[in-house]
Amino acid sequence: MSAKPLEQCAQAEKTAFVFPGQGSQKAGMLAELATQFSLVKETFTEASDALGLDLWHIAQSGEGLNQTENTQPVLLTASTAIWRVWLSLGGLRPKYLAGHSLGEYSALVAAQSLSLTDAVKLVHLRGKLMQSAVPQGQGAMAAILGLSDEQVLELCQIATQAGSGQVEAANYNTKGQVVIAGAATAVQLAIDHAKAQGAKAIALPVSVPSHCSLMKPAAEAFADALEQTAIELPKVPVIHNVSADVAKDVVALRLALKEQLYRSVQWTSTIQSLQDQGVRYIAECGPGVVLSNMAKRLPQLEKTFALDTPSRIDDALNTILVAEGQIV
């Protein structure tokens, strides 16, 4: 069964799809889905051929899966495979798409702004550039739980002014949950200050300090690749990380992807924007439940879904078709 062309899909009015970023990967992802839908392995073959890597083997064995240059194309391919399965089953075209960090590229592939082959090449390079921008061990990230955005910004400022390097807010994930990134010593100092205020602070097991100023050299190099890649305006509106808004032209879209490397992910604002635009159902198109769990906190959302197993896709498909008036 092949994916139905996007323009032939019925349009949803209450549903958005979101695509996860790094951290959602796990060995064996999509194995159950692949036993029922040949589209899964076909999608991985298409992406693998573009890179000369066996992405399905990496995804199933876990060998090299947590190396950033591998993680990014594997996750993008996994999300694209799920999206294609959704369309093949008669799923609706969402009102909006959005992706967290790397997930923005998955959203752009779903919106036919980028081809899968171009996108996996881009994110493979993106991972390499991010990894090489900061020497191993010199950068770090941490999740701060229980403080307001303003309090997190203040502790970042205090830690930076102490002279041990710069630390910044990297991901505004949801109210009371902000990820910080920067120089390892400064991140540790910010962790200490957060705990002193009674907050929970968790150092993240990452090799790259994403979405902070340390990534500016990577962004400059990446901009050349973006200029050489064919990009079209999305056929479904895609909300960008850096602005929580929709790009109006391809020039703005390319700039948003470049700046995404060193600017904060505005995920709290992104999800709030979806809610403000009448979205009541959010489906997470990728392995895991990170984004769907975060979205559950929003009061106006009626339900969130994960789509990484056949039973979860079936539940989402039936519920959304009824909610959108496609099944009476």
Tab-separated table of C-alpha atoms in Angstrom:
chain	number	residue	atom	x	y	z
A	1	MET	CA	0.000	0.000	0.000
A	2	SER	CA	1.407	3.426	-0.928
A	3	ALA	CA	0.903	6.773	0.735
A	4	LYS	CA	-2.025	8.772	-0.607
A	5	PRO	CA	-0.983	12.068	-2.289
A	6	LEU	CA	-1.230	14.904	0.220
A	7	GLU	CA	-3.433	17.063	-1.980
A	8	GLN	CA	-5.992	14.249	-2.187
A	9	CYS	CA	-6.341	13.919	1.584
A	10	ALA	CA	-9.300	15.429	3.382
A	11	GLN	CA	-8.370	18.528	5.375
A	12	ALA	CA	-8.551	18.431	9.173
A	13	GLU	CA	-9.708	21.524	11.065
A	14	LYS	CA	-8.905	20.463	14.630
A	15	THR	CA	-5.798	18.286	14.265
A	16	ALA	CA	-2.072	19.025	14.220
A	17	PHE	CA	0.857	16.660	13.838
A	18	VAL	CA	4.083	17.163	15.782
A	19	PHE	CA	7.417	15.474	15.095
A	20	PRO	CA	9.977	14.686	17.823
A	21	GLY	CA	13.692	15.458	17.905
A	22	GLN	CA	16.740	13.822	19.431
A	23	GLY	CA	16.083	11.881	22.591
A	24	SER	CA	13.155	9.919	21.167
A	25	GLN	CA	15.361	7.322	19.492
A	26	LYS	CA	15.591	3.780	20.839
A	27	ALA	CA	16.911	0.517	19.468
A	28	GLY	CA	14.157	-1.509	17.823
A	29	MET	CA	11.968	1.485	17.041
A	30	LEU	CA	9.119	0.855	14.567
A	31	ALA	CA	9.812	-2.904	14.490
A	32	GLU	CA	6.169	-3.780	15.169
A	33	LEU	CA	4.954	-1.256	12.613
A	34	ALA	CA	7.319	-2.657	9.982
A	35	THR	CA	5.802	-6.151	10.294
A	36	GLN	CA	2.427	-4.798	9.138
A	37	PHE	CA	3.394	-2.023	6.735
A	38	SER	CA	6.006	-2.473	3.984
A	39	LEU	CA	6.097	1.319	3.667
A	40	VAL	CA	8.274	1.465	6.788
A	41	LYS	CA	11.220	-0.475	5.379
A	42	GLU	CA	10.686	1.052	1.930
A	43	THR	CA	11.094	4.492	3.473
A	44	PHE	CA	14.234	3.436	5.331
A	45	THR	CA	15.655	1.960	2.122
A	46	GLU	CA	15.037	5.227	0.268
A	47	ALA	CA	16.807	7.243	2.968
A	48	SER	CA	19.626	4.704	3.356
A	49	ASP	CA	20.365	4.791	-0.358
A	50	ALA	CA	20.663	8.586	-0.219
A	51	LEU	CA	23.342	8.400	2.482
A	52	GLY	CA	25.054	5.089	1.791
A	53	LEU	CA	24.205	3.981	5.335
A	54	ASP	CA	21.958	1.160	6.548
A	55	LEU	CA	19.637	3.294	8.660
A	56	TRP	CA	17.266	0.404	9.407
A	57	HIS	CA	20.133	-1.644	10.842
A	58	ILE	CA	21.181	1.309	13.011
A	59	ALA	CA	17.589	1.807	14.165
A	60	GLN	CA	17.092	-1.851	15.063
A	61	SER	CA	20.509	-2.761	16.487
A	62	GLY	CA	21.233	0.537	18.205
A	63	GLU	CA	24.795	0.449	16.840
A	64	GLY	CA	25.861	4.077	16.466
A	65	LEU	CA	22.287	5.222	17.049
A	66	ASN	CA	23.273	7.844	19.636
A	67	GLN	CA	25.930	9.419	17.418
A	68	THR	CA	24.341	12.714	16.422
A	69	GLU	CA	25.128	12.334	12.720
A	70	ASN	CA	23.250	8.992	12.740
A	71	THR	CA	20.508	9.872	15.215
A	72	GLN	CA	19.195	12.714	13.111
A	73	PRO	CA	18.636	10.888	9.788
A	74	VAL	CA	17.291	7.788	11.575
A	75	LEU	CA	14.690	9.778	13.505
A	76	LEU	CA	13.703	11.824	10.469
A	77	THR	CA	13.240	8.630	8.443
A	78	ALA	CA	11.225	6.989	11.223
A	79	SER	CA	8.877	9.971	11.428
A	80	THR	CA	8.499	10.057	7.648
A	81	ALA	CA	7.688	6.334	7.582
A	82	ILE	CA	4.922	6.804	10.157
A	83	TRP	CA	3.569	9.779	8.225
A	84	ARG	CA	3.411	7.702	5.035
A	85	VAL	CA	1.605	4.907	6.851
A	86	TRP	CA	-0.904	7.448	8.174
A	87	LEU	CA	-1.644	8.718	4.660
A	88	SER	CA	-1.853	5.187	3.255
A	89	LEU	CA	-4.613	4.398	5.767
A	90	GLY	CA	-6.715	7.372	4.744
A	91	GLY	CA	-5.562	9.687	7.509
A	92	LEU	CA	-6.462	13.358	7.238
A	93	ARG	CA	-4.111	16.145	6.229
A	94	PRO	CA	-3.498	18.062	9.481
A	95	LYS	CA	-4.321	21.735	9.898
A	96	TYR	CA	-0.744	22.428	11.028
A	97	LEU	CA	2.587	20.648	11.351
A	98	ALA	CA	5.397	21.376	13.794
A	99	GLY	CA	8.585	19.634	14.852
A	100	HIS	CA	10.774	19.939	17.925
A	101	SER	CA	14.327	20.846	16.831
A	102	LEU	CA	15.336	18.085	14.378
A	103	GLY	CA	11.614	17.277	14.088
A	104	GLU	CA	11.101	20.480	12.113
A	105	TYR	CA	12.801	18.743	9.177
A	106	SER	CA	10.393	15.812	9.477
A	107	ALA	CA	7.509	18.296	9.391
A	108	LEU	CA	8.927	19.906	6.243
A	109	VAL	CA	9.214	16.519	4.527
A	110	ALA	CA	5.603	15.754	5.460
A	111	ALA	CA	4.568	19.141	4.052
A	112	GLN	CA	6.414	18.422	0.780
A	113	SER	CA	8.738	21.360	1.372
A	114	LEU	CA	11.779	19.055	1.353
A	115	SER	CA	12.234	15.664	-0.282
A	116	LEU	CA	13.178	12.822	2.054
A	117	THR	CA	16.503	12.275	0.265
A	118	ASP	CA	17.473	15.952	0.533
A	119	ALA	CA	16.324	16.127	4.143
A	120	VAL	CA	18.346	13.127	5.338
A	121	LYS	CA	21.437	14.553	3.645
A	122	LEU	CA	20.853	17.879	5.371
A	123	VAL	CA	20.349	16.464	8.851
A	124	HIS	CA	23.281	14.047	8.465
A	125	LEU	CA	25.477	17.074	7.713
A	126	ARG	CA	23.746	19.060	10.466
A	127	GLY	CA	24.680	16.376	12.981
A	128	LYS	CA	28.316	16.316	11.827
A	129	LEU	CA	28.624	20.109	12.003
A	130	MET	CA	27.023	20.250	15.450
A	131	GLN	CA	29.344	17.539	16.738
A	132	SER	CA	32.453	19.269	15.414
A	133	ALA	CA	31.466	22.773	16.618
A	134	VAL	CA	32.280	22.060	20.264
A	135	PRO	CA	35.061	19.713	21.470
A	136	GLN	CA	33.831	16.620	23.314
A	137	GLY	CA	33.181	17.354	26.983
A	138	GLN	CA	33.251	21.143	26.687
A	139	GLY	CA	29.521	21.585	26.143
A	140	ALA	CA	26.512	20.398	28.139
A	141	MET	CA	22.730	20.601	28.468
A	142	ALA	CA	20.413	20.290	31.465
A	143	ALA	CA	16.662	20.293	32.083
A	144	ILE	CA	15.443	22.738	34.734
A	145	LEU	CA	12.087	21.815	36.272
A	146	GLY	CA	9.986	23.918	38.592
A	147	LEU	CA	11.155	27.435	37.743
A	148	SER	CA	9.556	30.105	35.569
A	149	ASP	CA	11.152	31.098	32.268
A	150	GLU	CA	12.278	34.350	33.891
A	151	GLN	CA	13.939	32.523	36.785
A	152	VAL	CA	15.800	30.228	34.379
A	153	LEU	CA	17.036	33.194	32.365
A	154	GLU	CA	18.224	34.839	35.582
A	155	LEU	CA	20.195	31.814	36.747
A	156	CYS	CA	21.755	31.530	33.255
A	157	GLN	CA	22.823	35.150	33.514
A	158	ILE	CA	24.323	34.586	36.962
A	159	ALA	CA	26.220	31.517	35.805
A	160	THR	CA	27.505	33.275	32.679
A	161	GLN	CA	28.641	36.343	34.608
A	162	ALA	CA	30.671	34.104	36.909
A	163	GLY	CA	33.142	33.835	34.041
A	164	SER	CA	33.074	30.082	33.452
A	165	GLY	CA	31.534	30.359	29.980
A	166	GLN	CA	28.118	31.077	28.550
A	167	VAL	CA	24.892	29.205	29.278
A	168	GLU	CA	21.520	29.974	27.678
A	169	ALA	CA	17.924	28.788	27.555
A	170	ALA	CA	17.852	26.260	24.696
A	171	ASN	CA	14.381	24.688	24.740
A	172	TYR	CA	11.227	26.220	26.191
A	173	ASN	CA	9.426	22.875	26.341
A	174	THR	CA	6.449	23.649	28.543
A	175	LYS	CA	5.652	25.825	31.540
A	176	GLY	CA	8.046	24.912	34.303
A	177	GLN	CA	10.371	22.938	32.025
A	178	VAL	CA	13.250	24.690	30.278
A	179	VAL	CA	16.405	23.077	28.899
A	180	ILE	CA	19.629	25.067	29.135
A	181	ALA	CA	22.796	24.656	27.053
A	182	GLY	CA	26.307	26.045	26.868
A	183	ALA	CA	29.763	25.592	28.271
A	184	ALA	CA	29.901	22.562	30.582
A	185	THR	CA	31.235	24.511	33.580
A	186	ALA	CA	28.591	27.211	33.227
A	187	VAL	CA	25.795	24.642	32.848
A	188	GLN	CA	26.937	22.923	36.049
A	189	LEU	CA	26.956	26.248	37.878
A	190	ALA	CA	23.421	26.949	36.653
A	191	ILE	CA	22.368	23.479	37.857
A	192	ASP	CA	23.771	24.273	41.313
A	193	HIS	CA	21.908	27.604	41.431
A	194	ALA	CA	18.654	25.947	40.314
A	195	LYS	CA	18.885	23.314	43.042
A	196	ALA	CA	19.621	26.012	45.604
A	197	GLN	CA	16.269	27.563	44.628
A	198	GLY	CA	14.487	24.270	45.224
A	199	ALA	CA	14.169	23.346	41.557
A	200	LYS	CA	14.946	20.013	39.968
A	201	ALA	CA	17.911	20.104	37.580
A	202	ILE	CA	18.927	17.125	35.460
A	203	ALA	CA	22.089	16.973	33.358
A	204	LEU	CA	21.194	15.482	29.970
A	205	PRO	CA	23.264	12.691	28.376
A	206	VAL	CA	24.090	14.586	25.163
A	207	SER	CA	27.338	15.163	23.327
A	208	VAL	CA	26.298	18.453	21.722
A	209	PRO	CA	25.019	21.677	23.387
A	210	SER	CA	22.209	22.434	20.921
A	211	HIS	CA	20.339	25.705	20.401
A	212	CYS	CA	22.895	28.028	21.945
A	213	SER	CA	25.596	30.431	20.737
A	214	LEU	CA	28.203	27.670	20.619
A	215	MET	CA	26.409	26.389	17.507
A	216	LYS	CA	26.864	29.598	15.480
A	217	PRO	CA	29.929	28.280	13.568
A	218	ALA	CA	27.941	25.169	12.636
A	219	ALA	CA	25.032	27.343	11.494
A	220	GLU	CA	27.222	29.417	9.178
A	221	ALA	CA	28.601	26.288	7.512
A	222	PHE	CA	25.132	24.738	7.341
A	223	ALA	CA	23.706	27.810	5.598
A	224	ASP	CA	25.661	26.939	2.446
A	225	ALA	CA	24.044	23.502	2.297
A	226	LEU	CA	20.599	25.032	2.795
A	227	GLU	CA	21.180	27.407	-0.123
A	228	GLN	CA	22.101	24.508	-2.390
A	229	THR	CA	19.048	22.421	-1.426
A	230	ALA	CA	15.715	22.628	-3.237
A	231	ILE	CA	13.118	23.910	-0.764
A	232	GLU	CA	9.507	24.828	-1.495
A	233	LEU	CA	6.835	26.490	0.600
A	234	PRO	CA	5.089	23.796	2.666
A	235	LYS	CA	1.742	22.500	1.399
A	236	VAL	CA	0.625	22.304	5.034
A	237	PRO	CA	1.608	25.226	7.308
A	238	VAL	CA	4.705	24.415	9.381
A	239	ILE	CA	5.324	26.341	12.598
A	240	HIS	CA	9.014	27.135	13.041
A	241	ASN	CA	10.999	26.630	16.231
A	242	VAL	CA	12.673	30.030	16.307
A	243	SER	CA	9.524	32.137	15.986
A	244	ALA	CA	6.539	29.882	16.730
A	245	ASP	CA	5.184	31.295	13.469
A	246	VAL	CA	4.758	30.158	9.871
A	247	ALA	CA	7.333	31.244	7.283
A	248	LYS	CA	5.819	33.291	4.461
A	249	ASP	CA	8.485	32.546	1.846
A	250	VAL	CA	11.411	30.213	1.170
A	251	VAL	CA	14.019	32.838	2.101
A	252	ALA	CA	12.488	33.139	5.569
A	253	LEU	CA	12.235	29.351	5.806
A	254	ARG	CA	15.947	28.866	5.062
A	255	LEU	CA	16.821	31.551	7.633
A	256	ALA	CA	14.638	29.852	10.248
A	257	LEU	CA	16.464	26.543	9.694
A	258	LYS	CA	19.862	28.214	9.968
A	259	GLU	CA	18.955	30.150	13.123
A	260	GLN	CA	17.365	27.079	14.670
A	261	LEU	CA	20.860	25.718	15.354
A	262	TYR	CA	21.753	28.493	17.809
A	263	ARG	CA	18.431	29.999	18.900
A	264	SER	CA	15.992	28.660	21.487
A	265	VAL	CA	13.256	26.186	20.557
A	266	GLN	CA	9.991	28.015	21.281
A	267	TRP	CA	7.974	24.869	21.872
A	268	THR	CA	5.720	26.270	24.613
A	269	SER	CA	4.674	29.081	22.260
A	270	THR	CA	4.323	26.652	19.343
A	271	ILE	CA	1.862	24.416	21.169
A	272	GLN	CA	-0.014	27.438	22.529
A	273	SER	CA	-0.263	28.797	18.979
A	274	LEU	CA	-1.769	25.503	17.793
A	275	GLN	CA	-4.337	25.668	20.565
A	276	ASP	CA	-5.142	29.305	19.717
A	277	GLN	CA	-5.757	28.297	16.082
A	278	GLY	CA	-8.437	25.813	17.092
A	279	VAL	CA	-6.359	22.634	17.278
A	280	ARG	CA	-7.915	20.178	19.720
A	281	TYR	CA	-6.094	16.946	18.748
A	282	ILE	CA	-2.330	16.512	18.545
A	283	ALA	CA	-0.680	13.420	17.099
A	284	GLU	CA	3.016	12.743	17.674
A	285	CYS	CA	4.446	11.379	14.435
A	286	GLY	CA	7.603	9.584	15.548
A	287	PRO	CA	8.909	7.023	18.006
A	288	GLY	CA	7.963	7.641	21.609
A	289	VAL	CA	5.546	9.842	23.531
A	290	VAL	CA	7.631	12.835	24.657
A	291	LEU	CA	5.724	15.538	22.778
A	292	SER	CA	2.267	14.017	23.205
A	293	ASN	CA	2.812	13.763	26.959
A	294	MET	CA	3.887	17.412	27.173
A	295	ALA	CA	0.851	18.509	25.165
A	296	LYS	CA	-1.528	16.773	27.573
A	297	ARG	CA	-1.096	19.667	30.001
A	298	LEU	CA	-2.902	22.137	27.743
A	299	PRO	CA	-6.468	22.701	28.983
A	300	GLN	CA	-8.203	23.116	25.601
A	301	LEU	CA	-6.793	19.998	23.968
A	302	GLU	CA	-9.237	17.112	23.925
A	303	LYS	CA	-6.755	14.313	23.251
A	304	THR	CA	-3.168	13.601	22.232
A	305	PHE	CA	-1.913	10.547	20.380
A	306	ALA	CA	1.318	8.688	19.762
A	307	LEU	CA	1.596	6.900	16.415
A	308	ASP	CA	4.500	4.503	16.818
A	309	THR	CA	2.557	1.204	16.918
A	310	PRO	CA	-0.290	-0.220	14.795
A	311	SER	CA	-2.775	-0.078	17.673
A	312	ARG	CA	-1.930	3.550	18.459
A	313	ILE	CA	-2.309	4.552	14.819
A	314	ASP	CA	-5.667	2.758	14.658
A	315	ASP	CA	-6.881	4.577	17.770
A	316	ALA	CA	-5.795	7.961	16.425
A	317	LEU	CA	-7.216	7.313	12.963
A	318	ASN	CA	-10.658	6.350	14.225
A	319	THR	CA	-10.899	9.071	16.874
A	320	ILE	CA	-9.734	11.863	14.565
A	321	LEU	CA	-11.943	10.803	11.647
A	322	VAL	CA	-14.981	10.923	13.949
A	323	ALA	CA	-13.925	14.218	15.575
A	324	GLU	CA	-13.363	15.837	12.178
A	325	GLY	CA	-16.744	14.691	10.886
A	326	GLN	CA	-15.388	12.210	8.364
A	327	ILE	CA	-17.156	9.296	10.090
A	328	VAL	CA	-20.659	9.793	11.472
